[in-house]
Amino acid sequence: MEFRVDRDDLAEAVAWAARTLPTHSPVPVLGGLLLEAGPGRLGISGFDFEAAARIEIDAETGADGRILVLGRRLLDICRVLPRGQVSCALEGTRFTVEAGGTRFGLSTLPRDEYPALPVPPEPCGTVDAAAFATAVSQVAVAAGRDDTLPVLTGVQLRLSGEEMTLSASDRYRYAVRTLAWKPEAPLDGVVEALLPARRLHEIARSLARCGDVRIGLDPAGGGMFGFEGGPMRTAVRLMEGRLPRHGSLFSVPDAAVAEVEREALAEAVRRVAVVAEVNSPVRLDFTGDGEGSVLLHAGYADDVASQRLPTALTGTVGITVAFNPAYLLDALNSFEQPRVRLELLGPGQRALLSGAEAGAEAGDEPGAEAGDEPGDESGGEAVDETVDETGGEAVDETGGEAVDGTGGEAGGAHRHLLMSVKQLV
């Protein structure tokens, strides 16, 4: 095996494939990257049983071949190589990398112990790469980090007609984003897949500049979801189960509606939260008298902070809510619009955030899906629906039927639900 390749191209390709390498693995060969040299090209692949990645780049190939080398060691070498052409060759059991008078040698791993790479599913449609990356980042922030509830660490991807819906929830917040996609052929019903949020976020971000991303689901039930962009291909193993349906949760009838400048509110939350103790909320007192304002307050006793901002409030003369400041900041920062709309039910109840369209009045009612309001047995601080890890329908803990969250997106492409804490500061 022997090839020559540009240092920047090699470093970028190795870094992309290395995203799949496990940090710690009892199987040493999973820490390797598979290099395959063929006529005029070099393929680099990584696999850890949960995700597979492959990228191909142009190369001057002197001799074809396949080898397995330690991925992170190769990545470290690529980062320190001088710019220019890099010459690589297999000399016995040693893989050599040379550029600008600098020469490295790497031991190879046993290729016969490396698992077979999964076959990526055939693409079934395309989505704008930049829009997809934005959508994933907007919902992934609401995914859980607790591995004891693995379903809540995923992002639900739903394909219906020419609409893609992404959603994520950790029981205390629920983010939903819809965007358009182009199926290559009419879908046979609705397609749903639960994907690891961290993996999906990395993939979407790495493909953001590819123009279009082709996506595919293995119809034979192989349990892999594929993404292709430019020379990059990756496949992710699906998670079991599905998220609770969000239809009834996103219905907030008779809510008070406030609109406020998004960046100003986010900056105010950051300021007053400086004095808040760990897990202490930030209180927001909305008033509609006169010009309308919201007073942010955090802290206890003598250690307090407050800031007032102008706002537009309709539906009530005043309402008070309180949020975990980190959750509120995550929600505010996930929007792109200069103003944010908050539909508020009160302490311990749901609050629905959406981007305020230019020229929209605070009292304009967005489209929402009808549904029974779920019961609250947790003090109003969590999205009160059980998580179904068997793939069946989610049922709220009051015994009511699940509401299918298939519609109700007229209120905006991106919406973020937060639970207001019951105990106000």
Tab-separated table of C-alpha atoms in Angstrom:
chain	number	residue	atom	x	y	z
A	1	MET	CA	0.000	0.000	0.000
A	2	GLU	CA	1.359	3.397	-1.013
A	3	PHE	CA	-0.236	6.784	-1.712
A	4	ARG	CA	0.358	10.544	-1.736
A	5	VAL	CA	-2.214	13.064	-0.607
A	6	ASP	CA	-2.479	16.729	0.379
A	7	ARG	CA	-1.909	17.226	4.098
A	8	ASP	CA	-5.019	19.406	4.619
A	9	ASP	CA	-7.242	16.941	2.781
A	10	LEU	CA	-5.866	14.039	4.805
A	11	ALA	CA	-6.193	15.842	8.129
A	12	GLU	CA	-9.782	16.878	7.420
A	13	ALA	CA	-10.783	13.395	6.279
A	14	VAL	CA	-9.165	11.665	9.251
A	15	ALA	CA	-10.786	14.129	11.673
A	16	TRP	CA	-14.206	13.500	10.159
A	17	ALA	CA	-13.926	9.701	10.256
A	18	ALA	CA	-12.478	9.815	13.777
A	19	ARG	CA	-15.788	11.191	15.076
A	20	THR	CA	-17.012	7.605	15.352
A	21	LEU	CA	-14.075	6.381	17.427
A	22	PRO	CA	-15.067	5.389	20.976
A	23	THR	CA	-13.308	7.156	23.827
A	24	HIS	CA	-12.929	3.889	25.714
A	25	SER	CA	-13.580	0.456	24.280
A	26	PRO	CA	-12.870	-3.095	25.477
A	27	VAL	CA	-12.327	-3.999	21.801
A	28	PRO	CA	-8.967	-2.437	20.788
A	29	VAL	CA	-9.571	-2.643	17.035
A	30	LEU	CA	-12.577	-0.297	17.342
A	31	GLY	CA	-10.052	2.452	18.042
A	32	GLY	CA	-8.726	1.989	14.533
A	33	LEU	CA	-9.436	3.695	11.223
A	34	LEU	CA	-9.584	1.562	8.104
A	35	LEU	CA	-7.560	3.041	5.214
A	36	GLU	CA	-8.320	1.736	1.721
A	37	ALA	CA	-6.199	2.924	-1.193
A	38	GLY	CA	-7.536	2.411	-4.709
A	39	PRO	CA	-7.048	3.967	-8.142
A	40	GLY	CA	-6.968	7.732	-7.620
A	41	ARG	CA	-8.660	7.706	-4.245
A	42	LEU	CA	-8.270	7.020	-0.532
A	43	GLY	CA	-11.144	5.814	1.637
A	44	ILE	CA	-11.115	6.267	5.415
A	45	SER	CA	-13.678	4.482	7.604
A	46	GLY	CA	-14.494	4.221	11.298
A	47	PHE	CA	-17.013	2.074	13.147
A	48	ASP	CA	-17.996	1.490	16.791
A	49	PHE	CA	-21.112	-0.689	16.309
A	50	GLU	CA	-23.390	2.312	16.970
A	51	ALA	CA	-22.250	4.498	14.078
A	52	ALA	CA	-20.168	4.071	10.942
A	53	ALA	CA	-18.499	6.797	8.901
A	54	ARG	CA	-16.690	6.758	5.571
A	55	ILE	CA	-15.098	9.493	3.482
A	56	GLU	CA	-13.233	9.343	0.180
A	57	ILE	CA	-10.641	11.851	-1.019
A	58	ASP	CA	-8.424	12.173	-4.086
A	59	ALA	CA	-4.987	10.576	-3.803
A	60	GLU	CA	-2.060	9.537	-6.001
A	61	THR	CA	-1.997	5.808	-5.453
A	62	GLY	CA	1.209	3.874	-6.016
A	63	ALA	CA	-0.077	0.557	-4.676
A	64	ASP	CA	-3.572	-0.480	-3.611
A	65	GLY	CA	-4.198	-1.943	-0.184
A	66	ARG	CA	-6.144	-1.917	3.087
A	67	ILE	CA	-4.739	-1.361	6.581
A	68	LEU	CA	-6.039	-0.609	10.069
A	69	VAL	CA	-4.205	1.965	12.190
A	70	LEU	CA	-4.877	3.669	15.514
A	71	GLY	CA	-7.251	6.481	14.600
A	72	ARG	CA	-6.475	9.036	17.292
A	73	ARG	CA	-2.725	8.562	16.858
A	74	LEU	CA	-3.078	9.147	13.114
A	75	LEU	CA	-5.212	12.225	13.815
A	76	ASP	CA	-2.542	13.637	16.164
A	77	ILE	CA	0.105	13.068	13.487
A	78	CYS	CA	-1.948	14.771	10.793
A	79	ARG	CA	-2.391	17.843	12.976
A	80	VAL	CA	1.365	18.403	13.337
A	81	LEU	CA	2.462	17.539	9.796
A	82	PRO	CA	3.841	20.427	7.721
A	83	ARG	CA	1.583	21.583	4.888
A	84	GLY	CA	2.076	20.103	1.460
A	85	GLN	CA	2.110	16.595	0.049
A	86	VAL	CA	2.117	13.651	2.447
A	87	SER	CA	3.614	10.305	1.416
A	88	CYS	CA	2.228	7.203	3.121
A	89	ALA	CA	3.273	3.588	2.686
A	90	LEU	CA	3.079	0.214	4.369
A	91	GLU	CA	6.554	-1.131	5.152
A	92	GLY	CA	6.174	-4.603	6.599
A	93	THR	CA	3.880	-4.134	9.592
A	94	ARG	CA	4.668	-0.439	9.936
A	95	PHE	CA	2.640	2.351	8.327
A	96	THR	CA	4.844	5.359	7.553
A	97	VAL	CA	3.721	8.964	7.148
A	98	GLU	CA	6.211	11.491	5.753
A	99	ALA	CA	5.957	15.183	4.842
A	100	GLY	CA	8.467	18.036	4.621
A	101	GLY	CA	11.300	16.005	6.089
A	102	THR	CA	9.192	14.804	9.038
A	103	ARG	CA	8.635	11.055	9.234
A	104	PHE	CA	6.357	9.033	11.498
A	105	GLY	CA	5.893	5.298	11.879
A	106	LEU	CA	2.690	3.654	13.098
A	107	SER	CA	2.081	0.037	14.050
A	108	THR	CA	-0.896	-1.543	12.346
A	109	LEU	CA	-3.825	-3.318	13.986
A	110	PRO	CA	-5.053	-6.811	13.015
A	111	ARG	CA	-7.444	-6.130	10.155
A	112	ASP	CA	-9.069	-9.572	10.351
A	113	GLU	CA	-10.392	-8.719	13.836
A	114	TYR	CA	-12.117	-5.554	12.610
A	115	PRO	CA	-15.904	-5.936	12.291
A	116	ALA	CA	-17.522	-5.736	8.876
A	117	LEU	CA	-18.754	-2.239	8.119
A	118	PRO	CA	-22.547	-1.976	7.795
A	119	VAL	CA	-24.002	-1.279	4.368
A	120	PRO	CA	-25.545	2.222	4.468
A	121	PRO	CA	-29.258	2.254	3.604
A	122	GLU	CA	-30.206	3.530	0.174
A	123	PRO	CA	-31.097	7.252	0.208
A	124	CYS	CA	-34.811	7.965	0.040
A	125	GLY	CA	-34.705	11.769	-0.148
A	126	THR	CA	-32.761	14.971	0.425
A	127	VAL	CA	-32.834	17.885	2.833
A	128	ASP	CA	-31.001	21.206	2.782
A	129	ALA	CA	-27.802	20.618	4.757
A	130	ALA	CA	-27.655	24.010	6.492
A	131	ALA	CA	-31.349	23.958	7.422
A	132	PHE	CA	-31.019	20.408	8.744
A	133	ALA	CA	-28.008	21.327	10.885
A	134	THR	CA	-29.877	24.306	12.327
A	135	ALA	CA	-32.972	22.225	13.055
A	136	VAL	CA	-30.997	19.498	14.812
A	137	SER	CA	-29.161	22.031	16.984
A	138	GLN	CA	-32.473	23.657	17.939
A	139	VAL	CA	-34.033	20.447	19.245
A	140	ALA	CA	-30.974	18.510	20.479
A	141	VAL	CA	-30.519	21.002	23.319
A	142	ALA	CA	-33.704	19.593	24.893
A	143	ALA	CA	-32.529	15.974	24.799
A	144	GLY	CA	-31.713	14.293	28.078
A	145	ARG	CA	-28.219	13.399	29.313
A	146	ASP	CA	-29.306	10.694	31.762
A	147	ASP	CA	-28.320	7.308	30.361
A	148	THR	CA	-30.699	5.577	32.768
A	149	LEU	CA	-33.505	6.884	30.539
A	150	PRO	CA	-31.939	6.204	27.124
A	151	VAL	CA	-35.080	7.034	25.114
A	152	LEU	CA	-34.909	10.618	26.342
A	153	THR	CA	-31.328	11.006	25.065
A	154	GLY	CA	-32.541	10.713	21.485
A	155	VAL	CA	-34.007	12.927	18.782
A	156	GLN	CA	-37.180	11.679	17.138
A	157	LEU	CA	-37.067	12.095	13.360
A	158	ARG	CA	-40.408	11.850	11.572
A	159	LEU	CA	-40.974	11.885	7.811
A	160	SER	CA	-44.467	12.501	6.492
A	161	GLY	CA	-45.028	13.559	2.904
A	162	GLU	CA	-42.625	16.419	2.231
A	163	GLU	CA	-42.312	17.412	5.885
A	164	MET	CA	-39.645	16.388	8.372
A	165	THR	CA	-40.257	16.832	12.098
A	166	LEU	CA	-37.502	16.667	14.705
A	167	SER	CA	-38.282	16.531	18.414
A	168	ALA	CA	-36.495	15.956	21.712
A	169	SER	CA	-37.431	16.011	25.385
A	170	ASP	CA	-35.850	15.356	28.779
A	171	ARG	CA	-39.268	15.555	30.580
A	172	TYR	CA	-38.631	19.136	31.703
A	173	ARG	CA	-38.632	20.648	28.215
A	174	TYR	CA	-39.733	19.575	24.781
A	175	ALA	CA	-38.417	21.067	21.525
A	176	VAL	CA	-40.002	20.505	18.114
A	177	ARG	CA	-38.857	21.744	14.702
A	178	THR	CA	-40.351	21.100	11.281
A	179	LEU	CA	-38.684	21.652	7.919
A	180	ALA	CA	-39.158	20.632	4.319
A	181	TRP	CA	-37.434	17.688	2.687
A	182	LYS	CA	-37.672	16.142	-0.782
A	183	PRO	CA	-38.513	12.427	-0.937
A	184	GLU	CA	-37.246	10.640	-4.039
A	185	ALA	CA	-40.428	8.569	-4.127
A	186	PRO	CA	-43.693	8.703	-2.169
A	187	LEU	CA	-43.243	7.214	1.286
A	188	ASP	CA	-45.172	4.161	2.327
A	189	GLY	CA	-46.884	5.844	5.256
A	190	VAL	CA	-45.100	7.744	7.997
A	191	VAL	CA	-41.460	6.986	8.811
A	192	GLU	CA	-40.224	7.474	12.377
A	193	ALA	CA	-36.769	6.922	13.824
A	194	LEU	CA	-35.188	7.650	17.195
A	195	LEU	CA	-31.525	8.641	16.859
A	196	PRO	CA	-28.912	9.444	19.522
A	197	ALA	CA	-28.994	13.220	19.960
A	198	ARG	CA	-25.236	13.656	20.390
A	199	ARG	CA	-24.444	11.586	17.305
A	200	LEU	CA	-27.071	13.315	15.194
A	201	HIS	CA	-25.847	16.738	16.249
A	202	GLU	CA	-22.259	15.899	15.283
A	203	ILE	CA	-23.337	14.456	11.935
A	204	ALA	CA	-25.588	17.371	11.025
A	205	ARG	CA	-22.919	19.905	11.968
A	206	SER	CA	-20.217	18.112	9.965
A	207	LEU	CA	-22.451	17.988	6.856
A	208	ALA	CA	-23.771	21.540	7.153
A	209	ARG	CA	-21.723	22.857	4.205
A	210	CYS	CA	-22.558	20.027	1.806
A	211	GLY	CA	-25.469	21.779	0.098
A	212	ASP	CA	-27.856	18.838	0.359
A	213	VAL	CA	-27.890	15.806	2.634
A	214	ARG	CA	-29.316	12.554	1.340
A	215	ILE	CA	-30.975	10.462	4.017
A	216	GLY	CA	-32.121	6.867	4.046
A	217	LEU	CA	-33.715	4.315	6.352
A	218	ASP	CA	-33.143	0.597	5.955
A	219	PRO	CA	-36.609	-0.705	4.970
A	220	ALA	CA	-35.619	-4.288	5.799
A	221	GLY	CA	-35.366	-3.411	9.480
A	222	GLY	CA	-31.584	-3.396	9.658
A	223	GLY	CA	-31.794	-0.693	12.268
A	224	MET	CA	-29.566	1.886	10.557
A	225	PHE	CA	-30.318	5.432	9.389
A	226	GLY	CA	-27.973	6.828	6.745
A	227	PHE	CA	-26.733	10.308	5.827
A	228	GLU	CA	-24.692	11.289	2.755
A	229	GLY	CA	-23.177	14.641	1.901
A	230	GLY	CA	-20.475	15.183	-0.708
A	231	PRO	CA	-17.775	12.529	-0.206
A	232	MET	CA	-18.991	11.717	3.310
A	233	ARG	CA	-21.291	8.872	4.293
A	234	THR	CA	-22.385	7.853	7.753
A	235	ALA	CA	-24.897	5.462	9.249
A	236	VAL	CA	-26.305	5.497	12.785
A	237	ARG	CA	-27.969	2.633	14.599
A	238	LEU	CA	-31.524	3.407	15.664
A	239	MET	CA	-32.504	3.531	19.312
A	240	GLU	CA	-35.390	1.487	20.647
A	241	GLY	CA	-38.660	3.149	21.640
A	242	ARG	CA	-40.059	6.575	20.837
A	243	LEU	CA	-40.630	9.876	22.585
A	244	PRO	CA	-43.962	10.738	24.203
A	245	ARG	CA	-46.282	12.386	21.713
A	246	HIS	CA	-46.365	16.135	22.092
A	247	GLY	CA	-49.774	17.048	20.668
A	248	SER	CA	-51.658	17.818	23.883
A	249	LEU	CA	-48.618	19.366	25.537
A	250	PHE	CA	-48.325	22.021	22.867
A	251	SER	CA	-51.961	23.036	23.220
A	252	VAL	CA	-52.076	25.988	25.642
A	253	PRO	CA	-55.645	27.344	25.546
A	254	ASP	CA	-56.411	30.596	27.343
A	255	ALA	CA	-52.710	31.332	27.797
A	256	ALA	CA	-51.382	34.801	28.454
A	257	VAL	CA	-49.159	35.851	25.555
A	258	ALA	CA	-46.005	37.928	25.928
A	259	GLU	CA	-43.531	39.111	23.315
A	260	VAL	CA	-40.054	40.356	24.169
A	261	GLU	CA	-36.728	40.996	22.478
A	262	ARG	CA	-34.975	37.632	22.516
A	263	GLU	CA	-31.348	38.716	22.949
A	264	ALA	CA	-32.265	41.294	25.591
A	265	LEU	CA	-34.152	38.689	27.588
A	266	ALA	CA	-31.324	36.170	27.282
A	267	GLU	CA	-28.785	38.751	28.450
A	268	ALA	CA	-30.986	39.699	31.399
A	269	VAL	CA	-31.326	36.042	32.420
A	270	ARG	CA	-27.543	35.640	32.310
A	271	ARG	CA	-27.090	38.742	34.475
A	272	VAL	CA	-29.544	38.019	37.258
A	273	ALA	CA	-28.702	34.301	37.391
A	274	VAL	CA	-25.221	35.222	38.672
A	275	VAL	CA	-26.620	35.414	42.222
A	276	ALA	CA	-28.853	32.338	41.892
A	277	GLU	CA	-27.906	29.240	43.824
A	278	VAL	CA	-27.519	25.917	42.011
A	279	ASN	CA	-30.906	24.759	40.706
A	280	SER	CA	-32.548	27.986	41.844
A	281	PRO	CA	-35.017	29.514	39.385
A	282	VAL	CA	-35.236	32.942	37.823
A	283	ARG	CA	-38.625	34.584	38.333
A	284	LEU	CA	-40.304	36.601	35.594
A	285	ASP	CA	-43.106	38.992	36.597
A	286	PHE	CA	-45.049	40.083	33.511
A	287	THR	CA	-47.346	43.112	33.760
A	288	GLY	CA	-49.549	44.648	31.110
A	289	ASP	CA	-50.216	47.991	32.739
A	290	GLY	CA	-49.042	51.020	30.785
A	291	GLU	CA	-46.327	50.094	28.307
A	292	GLY	CA	-45.989	46.549	29.624
A	293	SER	CA	-42.846	45.071	31.176
A	294	VAL	CA	-41.241	41.957	32.608
A	295	LEU	CA	-39.219	42.076	35.833
A	296	LEU	CA	-36.593	39.353	36.187
A	297	HIS	CA	-35.587	38.451	39.719
A	298	ALA	CA	-33.136	35.918	41.172
A	299	GLY	CA	-31.521	35.201	44.518
A	300	TYR	CA	-32.589	35.185	48.177
A	301	ALA	CA	-32.327	37.475	51.190
A	302	ASP	CA	-29.623	40.101	50.567
A	303	ASP	CA	-28.071	38.309	47.581
A	304	VAL	CA	-30.481	39.312	44.852
A	305	ALA	CA	-30.513	40.725	41.345
A	306	SER	CA	-33.258	42.129	39.128
A	307	GLN	CA	-33.735	43.737	35.732
A	308	ARG	CA	-36.797	45.103	33.964
A	309	LEU	CA	-37.433	44.856	30.224
A	310	PRO	CA	-40.227	46.199	28.034
A	311	THR	CA	-42.681	43.609	26.737
A	312	ALA	CA	-46.106	43.282	25.158
A	313	LEU	CA	-48.604	41.254	27.214
A	314	THR	CA	-52.138	40.234	26.291
A	315	GLY	CA	-54.673	37.900	27.855
A	316	THR	CA	-54.093	39.081	31.438
A	317	VAL	CA	-53.035	42.152	33.414
A	318	GLY	CA	-50.175	40.237	34.994
A	319	ILE	CA	-48.659	36.783	35.393
A	320	THR	CA	-45.638	35.352	37.200
A	321	VAL	CA	-43.595	32.339	36.168
A	322	ALA	CA	-40.178	30.961	37.094
A	323	PHE	CA	-37.729	28.811	35.154
A	324	ASN	CA	-34.457	27.010	35.545
A	325	PRO	CA	-32.156	29.723	34.099
A	326	ALA	CA	-30.019	27.260	32.117
A	327	TYR	CA	-33.101	25.717	30.499
A	328	LEU	CA	-34.529	29.134	29.701
A	329	LEU	CA	-31.249	30.264	28.118
A	330	ASP	CA	-31.044	27.078	26.056
A	331	ALA	CA	-34.565	27.720	24.778
A	332	LEU	CA	-33.975	31.393	23.964
A	333	ASN	CA	-30.671	30.699	22.203
A	334	SER	CA	-32.270	28.028	20.031
A	335	PHE	CA	-34.330	30.636	18.178
A	336	GLU	CA	-33.133	32.791	15.302
A	337	GLN	CA	-35.868	35.469	15.328
A	338	PRO	CA	-35.148	38.801	17.048
A	339	ARG	CA	-38.301	38.508	19.175
A	340	VAL	CA	-39.683	35.547	21.069
A	341	ARG	CA	-43.297	34.790	21.931
A	342	LEU	CA	-44.167	33.171	25.263
A	343	GLU	CA	-47.543	31.544	25.895
A	344	LEU	CA	-47.893	31.318	29.670
A	345	LEU	CA	-50.302	29.370	31.873
A	346	GLY	CA	-48.796	30.257	35.254
A	347	PRO	CA	-46.548	28.808	37.980
A	348	GLY	CA	-45.958	25.073	37.772
A	349	GLN	CA	-47.497	24.861	34.319
A	350	ARG	CA	-46.354	24.739	30.721
A	351	ALA	CA	-44.894	27.690	28.847
A	352	LEU	CA	-44.606	27.537	25.073
A	353	LEU	CA	-41.901	29.563	23.328
A	354	SER	CA	-41.889	30.322	19.613
A	355	GLY	CA	-40.301	32.868	17.322
A	356	ALA	CA	-42.400	36.012	16.947
A	357	GLU	CA	-42.963	36.894	13.309
A	358	ALA	CA	-42.305	40.466	12.216
A	359	GLY	CA	-45.424	42.562	12.553
A	360	ALA	CA	-47.350	39.908	14.519
A	361	GLU	CA	-49.402	41.060	17.466
A	362	ALA	CA	-48.844	39.429	20.833
A	363	GLY	CA	-52.445	38.328	20.991
A	364	ASP	CA	-52.497	36.506	17.651
A	365	GLU	CA	-53.276	32.875	18.282
A	366	PRO	CA	-50.954	30.420	16.546
A	367	GLY	CA	-52.298	27.172	15.219
A	368	ALA	CA	-52.202	24.418	17.803
A	369	GLU	CA	-53.243	20.854	17.895
A	370	ALA	CA	-56.307	20.148	19.967
A	371	GLY	CA	-55.947	17.663	22.779
A	372	ASP	CA	-56.686	17.045	26.428
A	373	GLU	CA	-54.335	18.700	28.851
A	374	PRO	CA	-52.176	16.058	30.556
A	375	GLY	CA	-52.381	15.608	34.287
A	376	ASP	CA	-49.607	16.924	36.504
A	377	GLU	CA	-48.534	14.569	39.261
A	378	SER	CA	-44.978	15.834	39.544
A	379	GLY	CA	-45.576	19.297	40.972
A	380	GLY	CA	-45.745	20.832	37.507
A	381	GLU	CA	-42.024	20.637	36.895
A	382	ALA	CA	-41.859	17.823	34.363
A	383	VAL	CA	-43.526	16.862	31.120
A	384	ASP	CA	-45.871	14.359	32.712
A	385	GLU	CA	-46.001	11.501	30.236
A	386	THR	CA	-44.498	8.074	30.574
A	387	VAL	CA	-41.717	7.040	28.249
A	388	ASP	CA	-42.526	4.027	26.126
A	389	GLU	CA	-39.396	1.974	25.486
A	390	THR	CA	-41.268	-0.749	23.618
A	391	GLY	CA	-42.202	1.341	20.606
A	392	GLY	CA	-45.884	1.609	21.516
A	393	GLU	CA	-47.929	4.719	22.096
A	394	ALA	CA	-47.099	6.959	24.997
A	395	VAL	CA	-49.796	7.354	27.605
A	396	ASP	CA	-50.087	10.144	30.122
A	397	GLU	CA	-49.926	9.166	33.755
A	398	THR	CA	-53.560	10.145	34.368
A	399	GLY	CA	-54.683	7.218	32.256
A	400	GLY	CA	-55.796	9.232	29.255
A	401	GLU	CA	-55.142	8.163	25.692
A	402	ALA	CA	-52.040	9.364	23.923
A	403	VAL	CA	-52.499	12.255	21.541
A	404	ASP	CA	-50.765	11.939	18.242
A	405	GLY	CA	-48.422	14.862	17.744
A	406	THR	CA	-48.596	14.754	13.997
A	407	GLY	CA	-49.798	18.224	13.344
A	408	GLY	CA	-50.207	21.560	15.006
A	409	GLU	CA	-47.120	23.119	13.448
A	410	ALA	CA	-48.919	26.206	12.168
A	411	GLY	CA	-47.636	28.125	15.141
A	412	GLY	CA	-44.088	28.092	13.806
A	413	ALA	CA	-41.440	25.751	12.459
A	414	HIS	CA	-39.657	25.693	15.827
A	415	ARG	CA	-41.309	25.599	19.236
A	416	HIS	CA	-39.867	24.941	22.669
A	417	LEU	CA	-41.921	23.900	25.689
A	418	LEU	CA	-40.663	24.613	29.206
A	419	MET	CA	-42.157	23.709	32.562
A	420	SER	CA	-42.435	26.623	34.974
A	421	VAL	CA	-41.393	25.679	38.488
A	422	LYS	CA	-44.153	25.678	41.109
A	423	GLN	CA	-42.103	27.189	43.912
A	424	LEU	CA	-41.545	30.857	43.042
A	425	VAL	CA	-38.543	32.774	44.352
